[in-house]
């Protein structure tokens, strides 16, 4: 049928395969389909009747021999093997080719033969296909299907979690848990007690290049606690019928021991199947509980007593259960288990009890602190079913030959029939080559001079012919003879972004009979992001306010660890939004802007982006610290389709210019306040109106924290915003008393201390300054002072307190409370406040003896004034506080200066004093005897204005502002009594 061409490039699509198969039948007379015509050879794998789904199929294949059978020369492509299910449409989900194992043993690599394994997905007698190819037919990508990896060959040295295994864990970082190659390792255990303490261990795998190491080999287990363990796990499905066995090769090595049935002591290995849903134990394959040490040793030594010179036991390297001085085995072990030997041992268990179940396979090593022991693991397999290979086949040849096309980078080598298309940038012109091909064999059709239509199409579609067109590069271009079947299309520009695109070539340009797409997919990514941060308010995400401050005083502010909005808009290189961008960007902390030095970088979480028409928005972004930061937004996965075609990470990555986010402030303050103490003015009491000082000054410790309760360490320096003197957000101490007004004497603002790490202090006073006094008015009864100090804690950004002394608390912050029993304490608990006065009494006496004049303090008890016998602290300076007038007279003669005022405590010697401290409330004022004939009186006037808390309304004018007065009378009648002086002499 001349003029008919066949497109095989999308034969990996299910309906494309069916269409291809029908065409093959029509044109070539072949009686079978072909999974992918880019693979040139296949071998039927005949699975026998009775085979169950989830069985493991294992066959050995000599590809060199198969190619010889086909009469093909060329180098086998080690990446090419693919297992295709019996429908010849889909790949087996779990499959692998192992080059280093053949016929059940280790085999040289790169010798064109190896072992094929796959998990059966179709029950009963069926045929699977092993597709393979030579390097000359175009290199094939590495098989991306999930591995079975029971032989640990799908890994490299040092891998902790093997390929296709779920997890690996260890409770001690010193435990070995990794893939190991063939190796000889010298291992010592100085605690072994008997020889050999050092051995050269054989680390060869059972088969292949690698095995898995579990236990303590490279480091001592001397520090391991009891029940130290390490394990690897994976999930497997057991066939519902004919489940067969699970087998694993183990190599026990070391000095320590185990004991049958003992799962709490010693060192031992367990291989178990657990219920995948609840981890309940289903089956044990290896372990002490099986009581089968003789056939499946679960520990290097079996004797649990220490080794001696005449008896084996734990200590000597792999002593097994040998009797003293011999190679005999008391547990009837085989002859290969001689002392010191390191055999690979096959342990197996039937799977009938777990048939049809999905189970978790766990391999676990338990270690008790004593000696080193470890295991090598290899060749794990389960439910193995034998299969046979059929006769190899070659890709069907389509007749007559069809013309095809491909597209790739312009730099692709001459005469190439395939190549890659690297990542392109939206809005930026790019070039690519289109090449005309013959199909059998596939070569460049250098004589092609036809006219083609070239388009860019969305690569995410059902087939090349139906994929949505992105743009037409040319509606018709005619190749010229000098181009030799290859033309460069230059200056191609696509303004929109696509994660998956193809070049589609149609021939002829009008009414095409051949429609083919490039074999390589490529991405057209945005040129860059434009990123910005915003919020609705300082605790909520939104777009009301831009968060791009750069100065320590700039606004708006946002609370640390509270959500804000990040927006990344994808643009092409022409400055237009690429609405086709639908990726998942990430945000990265770049550097600190504020503080400029000493910055502690916080945790920057971009949250979850939602993309709409090229705009990615996250309303869950957070930053944990205080200050201003620089960030970038990137997407390295939008063009992930080009990850393996030579496009560099930089070429594939969309990024934004560095942008500023800030200013972040603390979410709140946590405050811890001390327990200040007042000092009573007079030890056990204080006069009302008398100044009070602190014995222990008030202090508040402040921690600036984010919304997660973590200290924001950058809240310091210019970002420390607690300023007591600020006119709007200053911190003014406020004193109050439960029932009485106060007179505040010290209005100083608190001092601040910035600790430089997000914490600091407020000091409100010292212990040397007068702070306050109870306001003095009319006399009142004695009461206990309940004084409180409070303040409003907020910084100049309006950040406020949220926790006080470890519990929730808000402004005002208070030291004590102005309620009964809750005020700030006084030293010794002496809160008593007494309304007091200083009193003078008139005195009468003989001019021949000294005259005591009452000078004392009193306080009001609610009904009257009584002596304040507790006053042992009021200090007087009588030389300036008392004034004398009206000199003594006698018979009309003035006798001035004969009377001398003396002050002394009662009962002490008379001495001329100018200062006195009251004792039990009494000053001990006395005048000396003026002498015979010197009679009269002296007026005494007090001047205690410097002690207003002891003044009184002596003149009854309603004002408590008078000092006391008195008369001292010598030799004159004191009133109605005619008696001048009485003295009793005995």
Short mmCIF file of C-alpha atoms in Angstrom, two decimals, residues 429-878:
data_model
loop_
_atom_site.label_atom_id
_atom_site.label_comp_id
_atom_site.label_asym_id
_atom_site.label_seq_id
_atom_site.Cartn_x
_atom_site.Cartn_y
_atom_site.Cartn_z
CA UNK A 429 13.84 32.28 21.69
CA UNK A 430 15.35 28.81 21.27
CA UNK A 431 16.42 26.49 18.44
CA UNK A 432 15.98 22.82 17.68
CA UNK A 433 16.63 20.47 14.78
CA UNK A 434 14.15 18.24 13.01
CA UNK A 435 15.56 15.15 11.28
CA UNK A 436 13.86 12.92 8.73
CA UNK A 437 14.26 9.18 9.36
CA UNK A 438 13.82 5.91 7.65
CA UNK A 439 12.27 3.21 9.79
CA UNK A 440 14.06 0.02 8.79
CA UNK A 441 16.74 0.34 9.76
CA UNK A 442 16.31 3.67 11.60
CA UNK A 443 18.73 6.07 9.92
CA UNK A 444 18.72 9.66 8.73
CA UNK A 445 16.85 9.94 5.44
CA UNK A 446 19.36 12.25 3.80
CA UNK A 447 17.37 12.42 0.57
CA UNK A 448 14.24 13.83 2.19
CA UNK A 449 12.89 17.01 0.55
CA UNK A 450 9.28 16.94 1.67
CA UNK A 451 7.19 19.62 3.36
CA UNK A 452 6.41 19.26 7.07
CA UNK A 453 4.29 21.00 9.63
CA UNK A 454 6.06 21.53 12.96
CA UNK A 455 4.26 22.29 16.21
CA UNK A 456 4.87 22.43 19.92
CA UNK A 457 2.33 20.29 21.74
CA UNK A 458 1.48 19.56 25.35
CA UNK A 459 3.30 16.36 26.29
CA UNK A 460 0.64 15.36 28.80
CA UNK A 461 -1.91 13.80 26.54
CA UNK A 462 -3.15 10.48 25.28
CA UNK A 463 -1.03 10.31 22.15
CA UNK A 464 1.13 12.43 19.92
CA UNK A 465 -1.60 12.84 17.31
CA UNK A 466 -4.21 14.05 19.80
CA UNK A 467 -2.07 16.01 22.20
CA UNK A 468 -3.14 19.65 22.51
CA UNK A 469 -1.18 22.00 20.27
CA UNK A 470 0.71 24.80 22.02
CA UNK A 471 1.81 26.68 18.93
CA UNK A 472 2.61 26.18 15.29
CA UNK A 473 6.31 26.67 14.59
CA UNK A 474 5.70 26.39 10.87
CA UNK A 475 2.61 25.47 8.90
CA UNK A 476 4.80 24.19 6.10
CA UNK A 477 8.53 23.97 5.65
CA UNK A 478 10.09 22.15 2.72
CA UNK A 479 13.42 20.46 3.35
CA UNK A 480 16.07 21.13 0.69
CA UNK A 481 18.46 18.59 -0.68
CA UNK A 482 21.60 20.26 0.77
CA UNK A 483 20.12 19.94 4.28
CA UNK A 484 20.59 16.16 4.07
CA UNK A 485 17.35 15.45 5.91
CA UNK A 486 18.04 17.77 8.91
CA UNK A 487 16.86 21.34 9.42
CA UNK A 488 17.33 23.86 12.24
CA UNK A 489 14.25 25.79 13.36
CA UNK A 490 15.57 28.92 15.06
CA UNK A 491 14.02 31.83 16.92
CA UNK A 492 11.20 29.71 18.33
CA UNK A 493 9.60 31.51 21.26
CA UNK A 494 6.74 30.41 23.51
CA UNK A 495 5.41 32.96 25.99
CA UNK A 496 3.61 30.43 28.15
CA UNK A 497 5.03 27.87 30.58
CA UNK A 498 4.56 24.10 30.21
CA UNK A 499 6.07 21.39 32.41
CA UNK A 500 5.89 18.84 29.59
CA UNK A 501 6.13 19.67 25.88
CA UNK A 502 6.93 17.82 22.68
CA UNK A 503 7.83 18.78 19.14
CA UNK A 504 5.27 17.32 16.74
CA UNK A 505 6.14 16.82 13.05
CA UNK A 506 3.41 16.10 10.50
CA UNK A 507 4.12 14.94 6.95
CA UNK A 508 2.92 15.95 4.48
CA UNK A 509 2.07 19.33 5.98
CA UNK A 510 -1.42 19.05 4.49
CA UNK A 511 -3.40 15.84 5.06
CA UNK A 512 -0.45 14.13 6.82
CA UNK A 513 0.07 10.41 6.72
CA UNK A 514 2.87 10.52 9.29
CA UNK A 515 2.43 12.30 12.61
CA UNK A 516 5.30 11.83 15.03
CA UNK A 517 6.58 13.57 18.14
CA UNK A 518 10.08 14.03 19.45
CA UNK A 519 11.23 11.10 21.51
CA UNK A 520 12.36 13.49 24.26
CA UNK A 521 9.96 15.56 26.33
CA UNK A 522 11.06 18.98 27.57
CA UNK A 523 9.83 21.78 29.80
CA UNK A 524 9.24 25.45 29.02
CA UNK A 525 9.66 27.11 32.36
CA UNK A 526 8.93 30.66 33.56
CA UNK A 527 11.91 32.99 33.45
CA UNK A 528 11.60 34.02 37.09
CA UNK A 529 9.36 34.65 40.03
CA UNK A 530 8.46 38.04 41.42
CA UNK A 531 7.96 37.45 45.13
CA UNK A 532 6.47 39.53 47.91
CA UNK A 533 5.29 39.15 51.49
CA UNK A 534 2.20 40.76 53.01
CA UNK A 535 -0.36 40.40 55.77
CA UNK A 536 -3.80 41.54 56.88
CA UNK A 537 -2.53 42.52 60.31
CA UNK A 538 0.36 41.52 62.44
CA UNK A 539 -1.13 38.14 63.39
CA UNK A 540 -2.98 37.19 60.19
CA UNK A 541 -2.11 36.46 56.58
CA UNK A 542 -3.53 38.70 53.91
CA UNK A 543 -2.66 41.28 51.31
CA UNK A 544 -3.58 44.52 53.08
CA UNK A 545 -0.05 45.47 54.08
CA UNK A 546 3.30 44.91 52.38
CA UNK A 547 5.96 43.38 54.60
CA UNK A 548 9.11 44.84 53.08
CA UNK A 549 10.54 47.07 55.80
CA UNK A 550 14.32 47.43 56.08
CA UNK A 551 14.80 49.76 59.07
CA UNK A 552 14.59 49.01 62.78
CA UNK A 553 11.90 51.68 63.14
CA UNK A 554 9.96 50.83 59.99
CA UNK A 555 6.35 49.72 59.89
CA UNK A 556 4.26 47.69 59.43
CA UNK A 557 5.38 44.97 61.78
CA UNK A 558 4.44 41.31 61.96
CA UNK A 559 4.61 39.05 64.97
CA UNK A 560 7.19 36.28 64.88
CA UNK A 561 5.78 32.78 64.11
CA UNK A 562 2.39 34.21 63.18
CA UNK A 563 1.13 33.39 59.64
CA UNK A 564 1.68 35.81 56.79
CA UNK A 565 1.25 35.64 53.05
CA UNK A 566 3.88 34.82 50.44
CA UNK A 567 3.07 35.39 46.78
CA UNK A 568 5.28 34.25 43.93
CA UNK A 569 4.15 35.27 40.46
CA UNK A 570 5.72 33.41 37.53
CA UNK A 571 6.83 35.67 34.66
CA UNK A 572 8.32 34.98 31.29
CA UNK A 573 11.38 36.81 30.02
CA UNK A 574 9.12 39.41 28.37
CA UNK A 575 7.62 40.46 31.70
CA UNK A 576 4.24 38.77 31.27
CA UNK A 577 2.65 36.39 33.78
CA UNK A 578 2.92 32.75 32.69
CA UNK A 579 -0.52 31.53 33.71
CA UNK A 580 0.47 28.00 32.72
CA UNK A 581 2.80 27.71 35.68
CA UNK A 582 1.31 25.16 38.07
CA UNK A 583 4.33 23.99 40.05
CA UNK A 584 5.15 23.81 43.74
CA UNK A 585 7.65 26.50 44.73
CA UNK A 586 9.70 26.59 47.89
CA UNK A 587 11.03 29.56 49.81
CA UNK A 588 14.55 29.81 51.15
CA UNK A 589 16.02 31.96 53.88
CA UNK A 590 18.86 33.92 52.34
CA UNK A 591 20.35 36.26 54.95
CA UNK A 592 19.56 38.65 57.76
CA UNK A 593 18.99 42.32 57.01
CA UNK A 594 18.31 43.22 60.64
CA UNK A 595 20.10 42.87 62.90
CA UNK A 596 22.96 43.70 60.56
CA UNK A 597 25.44 41.83 62.74
CA UNK A 598 25.16 39.01 65.24
CA UNK A 599 21.90 37.87 63.69
CA UNK A 600 20.45 34.54 64.76
CA UNK A 601 18.76 33.08 61.71
CA UNK A 602 15.25 31.93 62.55
CA UNK A 603 13.17 29.10 61.13
CA UNK A 604 11.62 30.25 57.86
CA UNK A 605 8.67 28.11 56.77
CA UNK A 606 7.02 29.05 53.48
CA UNK A 607 3.92 27.02 54.26
CA UNK A 608 1.80 25.47 51.54
CA UNK A 609 1.49 27.20 48.17
CA UNK A 610 -1.70 27.12 46.13
CA UNK A 611 -1.17 27.98 42.47
CA UNK A 612 -3.76 29.68 40.27
CA UNK A 613 -3.02 31.06 36.79
CA UNK A 614 0.69 31.29 37.42
CA UNK A 615 0.42 32.89 40.86
CA UNK A 616 1.54 30.78 43.82
CA UNK A 617 0.14 31.92 47.16
CA UNK A 618 0.86 30.66 50.66
CA UNK A 619 -1.15 31.99 53.59
CA UNK A 620 0.71 29.83 56.11
CA UNK A 621 4.22 31.27 55.89
CA UNK A 622 6.00 31.88 59.19
CA UNK A 623 9.30 33.26 60.46
CA UNK A 624 10.32 32.50 64.02
CA UNK A 625 12.72 35.35 64.77
CA UNK A 626 12.73 39.13 65.15
CA UNK A 627 14.14 41.45 62.51
CA UNK A 628 14.19 41.63 58.73
CA UNK A 629 15.33 38.89 56.36
CA UNK A 630 16.16 38.37 52.72
CA UNK A 631 14.63 35.36 50.98
CA UNK A 632 14.22 33.79 47.58
CA UNK A 633 11.50 31.61 46.09
CA UNK A 634 12.52 28.71 43.86
CA UNK A 635 11.07 25.78 41.96
CA UNK A 636 13.51 23.10 40.87
CA UNK A 637 10.83 20.52 40.04
CA UNK A 638 8.65 22.26 37.46
CA UNK A 639 11.09 21.14 34.75
CA UNK A 640 11.83 17.78 36.39
CA UNK A 641 11.08 16.05 33.10
CA UNK A 642 14.50 17.32 31.93
CA UNK A 643 16.39 15.98 34.94
CA UNK A 644 18.11 13.26 32.94
CA UNK A 645 18.66 14.94 29.57
CA UNK A 646 21.66 17.09 30.47
CA UNK A 647 19.69 20.15 31.56
CA UNK A 648 21.52 21.46 34.60
CA UNK A 649 19.78 22.20 37.89
CA UNK A 650 20.37 25.88 37.25
CA UNK A 651 18.79 25.64 33.81
CA UNK A 652 15.74 23.89 35.23
CA UNK A 653 15.27 26.08 38.32
CA UNK A 654 12.88 29.04 38.45
CA UNK A 655 13.99 31.56 41.05
CA UNK A 656 13.09 35.00 42.26
CA UNK A 657 15.42 37.89 42.95
CA UNK A 658 16.28 38.26 46.61
CA UNK A 659 13.41 40.06 48.33
CA UNK A 660 12.97 41.53 51.79
CA UNK A 661 10.49 40.34 54.41
CA UNK A 662 9.92 42.24 57.62
CA UNK A 663 9.85 43.79 60.08
CA UNK A 664 9.20 40.93 62.52
CA UNK A 665 8.62 41.70 66.18
CA UNK A 666 7.99 39.47 69.19
CA UNK A 667 4.55 37.98 69.51
CA UNK A 668 4.46 38.71 73.23
CA UNK A 669 6.49 39.09 76.37
CA UNK A 670 6.80 36.60 79.18
CA UNK A 671 7.51 38.34 82.49
CA UNK A 672 8.85 36.95 85.71
CA UNK A 673 8.65 39.34 88.64
CA UNK A 674 10.43 39.04 91.94
CA UNK A 675 8.94 39.50 95.41
CA UNK A 676 9.93 43.00 96.53
CA UNK A 677 10.03 43.82 100.24
CA UNK A 678 9.54 47.17 101.97
CA UNK A 679 11.59 48.09 105.03
CA UNK A 680 9.44 49.43 107.91
CA UNK A 681 10.67 52.84 108.97
CA UNK A 682 10.93 51.83 112.57
CA UNK A 683 11.65 48.11 112.58
CA UNK A 684 8.16 46.96 113.64
CA UNK A 685 6.00 49.78 112.31
CA UNK A 686 5.94 52.88 110.16
CA UNK A 687 4.41 56.23 111.00
CA UNK A 688 1.74 57.28 108.59
CA UNK A 689 3.36 59.84 106.33
CA UNK A 690 6.88 58.63 107.05
CA UNK A 691 8.85 57.70 103.86
CA UNK A 692 9.28 54.01 103.07
CA UNK A 693 12.22 52.39 101.28
CA UNK A 694 12.59 49.01 99.66
CA UNK A 695 14.59 46.34 101.42
CA UNK A 696 14.36 44.27 98.22
CA UNK A 697 13.73 46.37 95.13
CA UNK A 698 11.15 45.32 92.46
CA UNK A 699 12.60 43.71 89.35
CA UNK A 700 10.91 42.27 86.26
CA UNK A 701 12.71 39.76 84.00
CA UNK A 702 11.44 39.91 80.43
CA UNK A 703 11.62 37.35 77.63
CA UNK A 704 10.54 38.34 74.13
CA UNK A 705 8.93 35.30 72.52
CA UNK A 706 7.37 34.28 69.23
CA UNK A 707 3.93 32.74 68.79
CA UNK A 708 5.39 29.29 69.50
CA UNK A 709 6.73 30.41 72.87
CA UNK A 710 10.38 30.45 71.78
CA UNK A 711 12.65 33.34 72.79
CA UNK A 712 13.38 35.67 69.86
CA UNK A 713 17.10 36.08 70.30
CA UNK A 714 17.41 39.00 67.88
CA UNK A 715 15.27 41.20 70.13
CA UNK A 716 18.22 43.30 71.24
CA UNK A 717 20.11 46.44 70.30
CA UNK A 718 18.14 48.61 67.90
CA UNK A 719 15.38 45.98 67.85
CA UNK A 720 14.94 46.19 71.64
CA UNK A 721 11.91 48.44 71.78
CA UNK A 722 11.17 48.63 75.51
CA UNK A 723 11.58 52.35 76.27
CA UNK A 724 10.17 53.53 79.62
CA UNK A 725 10.51 57.20 78.58
CA UNK A 726 8.50 56.89 75.37
CA UNK A 727 5.64 59.39 75.36
CA UNK A 728 3.14 56.84 74.01
CA UNK A 729 4.34 53.49 75.23
CA UNK A 730 6.39 54.48 78.27
CA UNK A 731 6.45 52.44 81.45
CA UNK A 732 5.32 54.47 84.49
CA UNK A 733 5.19 52.71 87.86
CA UNK A 734 1.87 53.10 89.66
CA UNK A 735 1.54 52.58 93.43
CA UNK A 736 -1.71 52.00 95.28
CA UNK A 737 -2.86 51.02 98.77
CA UNK A 738 -5.92 49.03 99.75
CA UNK A 739 -7.65 51.83 101.69
CA UNK A 740 -5.44 54.88 101.99
CA UNK A 741 -4.07 57.39 99.52
CA UNK A 742 -0.34 57.40 98.90
CA UNK A 743 2.19 60.12 98.45
CA UNK A 744 4.72 58.94 95.85
CA UNK A 745 8.13 60.36 96.57
CA UNK A 746 10.13 58.66 93.82
CA UNK A 747 8.64 59.07 90.32
CA UNK A 748 11.73 57.84 88.51
CA UNK A 749 11.12 55.60 85.49
CA UNK A 750 12.44 52.05 85.64
CA UNK A 751 15.85 51.32 84.17
CA UNK A 752 16.15 48.70 81.42
CA UNK A 753 18.83 46.09 80.92
CA UNK A 754 19.12 44.43 77.49
CA UNK A 755 20.82 41.05 77.92
CA UNK A 756 21.57 40.83 74.20
CA UNK A 757 19.70 37.56 73.61
CA UNK A 758 16.01 38.46 73.57
CA UNK A 759 15.79 38.80 77.34
CA UNK A 760 16.27 41.68 79.73
CA UNK A 761 15.17 43.31 82.98
CA UNK A 762 13.30 46.29 84.35
CA UNK A 763 14.57 47.66 87.66
CA UNK A 764 12.01 49.91 89.34
CA UNK A 765 13.88 51.29 92.35
CA UNK A 766 16.80 50.83 94.68
CA UNK A 767 17.09 50.22 98.41
CA UNK A 768 18.47 53.67 99.32
CA UNK A 769 15.76 55.97 98.02
CA UNK A 770 12.51 57.02 99.70
CA UNK A 771 9.75 55.57 97.56
CA UNK A 772 6.42 56.61 99.05
CA UNK A 773 4.47 57.36 102.19
CA UNK A 774 0.90 56.78 103.31
CA UNK A 775 -0.77 60.16 102.85
CA UNK A 776 -1.29 61.74 106.28
CA UNK A 777 -4.53 63.54 107.19
CA UNK A 778 -6.76 63.22 110.25
CA UNK A 779 -5.74 60.65 112.84
CA UNK A 780 -6.84 57.11 112.06
CA UNK A 781 -6.50 53.80 113.80
CA UNK A 782 -3.45 51.61 113.25
CA UNK A 783 -3.68 49.43 110.08
CA UNK A 784 -1.52 47.11 107.96
CA UNK A 785 -0.34 48.65 104.70
CA UNK A 786 -1.33 46.68 101.56
CA UNK A 787 0.68 48.45 98.88
CA UNK A 788 0.88 47.31 95.26
CA UNK A 789 3.11 48.40 92.38
CA UNK A 790 1.84 47.95 88.83
CA UNK A 791 2.96 48.93 85.36
CA UNK A 792 1.90 48.55 81.73
CA UNK A 793 4.48 46.49 79.84
CA UNK A 794 4.50 47.21 76.12
CA UNK A 795 7.23 48.23 73.78
CA UNK A 796 7.13 51.01 71.22
CA UNK A 797 5.82 48.50 68.66
CA UNK A 798 2.86 47.85 71.01
CA UNK A 799 3.97 44.29 71.82
CA UNK A 800 2.53 43.42 75.22
CA UNK A 801 2.83 40.90 77.98
CA UNK A 802 0.98 37.58 77.65
CA UNK A 803 2.40 35.47 80.51
CA UNK A 804 3.36 36.42 84.03
CA UNK A 805 5.34 34.14 86.33
CA UNK A 806 4.68 31.09 84.14
CA UNK A 807 0.94 31.54 83.73
CA UNK A 808 -1.30 33.47 81.42
CA UNK A 809 -1.38 37.14 82.37
CA UNK A 810 -1.90 40.49 80.74
CA UNK A 811 -1.33 44.14 81.59
CA UNK A 812 -1.10 45.62 84.07
CA UNK A 813 1.76 43.67 85.61
CA UNK A 814 1.62 43.90 89.37
CA UNK A 815 3.95 43.42 92.30
CA UNK A 816 1.42 42.45 94.92
CA UNK A 817 -2.20 43.56 95.00
CA UNK A 818 -3.80 46.40 96.94
CA UNK A 819 -6.12 44.05 98.79
CA UNK A 820 -6.04 42.74 102.33
CA UNK A 821 -3.21 40.29 102.75
CA UNK A 822 -1.88 40.66 99.20
CA UNK A 823 0.20 43.80 99.34
CA UNK A 824 3.98 43.95 99.03
CA UNK A 825 5.46 42.47 102.17
CA UNK A 826 7.54 44.30 104.75
CA UNK A 827 10.67 43.04 106.44
CA UNK A 828 9.64 40.73 109.26
CA UNK A 829 6.03 41.05 108.17
CA UNK A 830 5.84 44.47 109.85
CA UNK A 831 3.21 46.21 107.76
CA UNK A 832 1.80 48.21 110.71
CA UNK A 833 1.09 51.89 110.00
CA UNK A 834 0.59 54.17 113.02
CA UNK A 835 -0.74 57.72 113.05
CA UNK A 836 1.84 59.29 115.40
CA UNK A 837 2.77 62.54 117.05
CA UNK A 838 5.65 63.91 119.11
CA UNK A 839 4.50 65.37 122.45
CA UNK A 840 6.06 67.64 125.15
CA UNK A 841 4.71 67.77 128.73
CA UNK A 842 4.87 70.62 131.30
CA UNK A 843 7.14 69.93 134.27
CA UNK A 844 7.34 71.38 137.76
CA UNK A 845 10.10 70.98 140.29
CA UNK A 846 12.51 72.43 142.82
CA UNK A 847 15.19 74.72 141.67
CA UNK A 848 17.52 72.62 143.73
CA UNK A 849 17.30 69.43 141.66
CA UNK A 850 17.27 68.51 137.97
CA UNK A 851 13.88 68.55 136.32
CA UNK A 852 12.74 65.85 133.84
CA UNK A 853 10.57 67.17 131.02
CA UNK A 854 8.35 64.66 129.12
CA UNK A 855 9.30 64.36 125.39
CA UNK A 856 7.77 61.25 123.84
CA UNK A 857 5.94 59.76 120.86
CA UNK A 858 2.32 58.59 120.77
CA UNK A 859 0.03 56.96 118.23
CA UNK A 860 -3.70 56.95 117.77
CA UNK A 861 -5.45 53.69 118.67
CA UNK A 862 -8.80 54.65 117.21
CA UNK A 863 -10.12 56.46 120.25
CA UNK A 864 -7.15 58.14 121.90
CA UNK A 865 -3.42 58.66 121.71
CA UNK A 866 -1.30 56.18 123.62
CA UNK A 867 2.44 55.96 124.20
CA UNK A 868 4.33 54.35 121.35
CA UNK A 869 6.55 52.11 123.40
CA UNK A 870 7.68 50.38 120.16
CA UNK A 871 9.51 53.51 119.03
CA UNK A 872 13.18 52.82 119.39
CA UNK A 873 14.21 54.51 116.23
CA UNK A 874 13.01 58.12 116.06
CA UNK A 875 16.17 60.26 116.10
CA UNK A 876 16.11 63.87 117.38
CA UNK A 877 18.56 66.75 117.02
CA UNK A 878 17.40 68.83 119.95
#
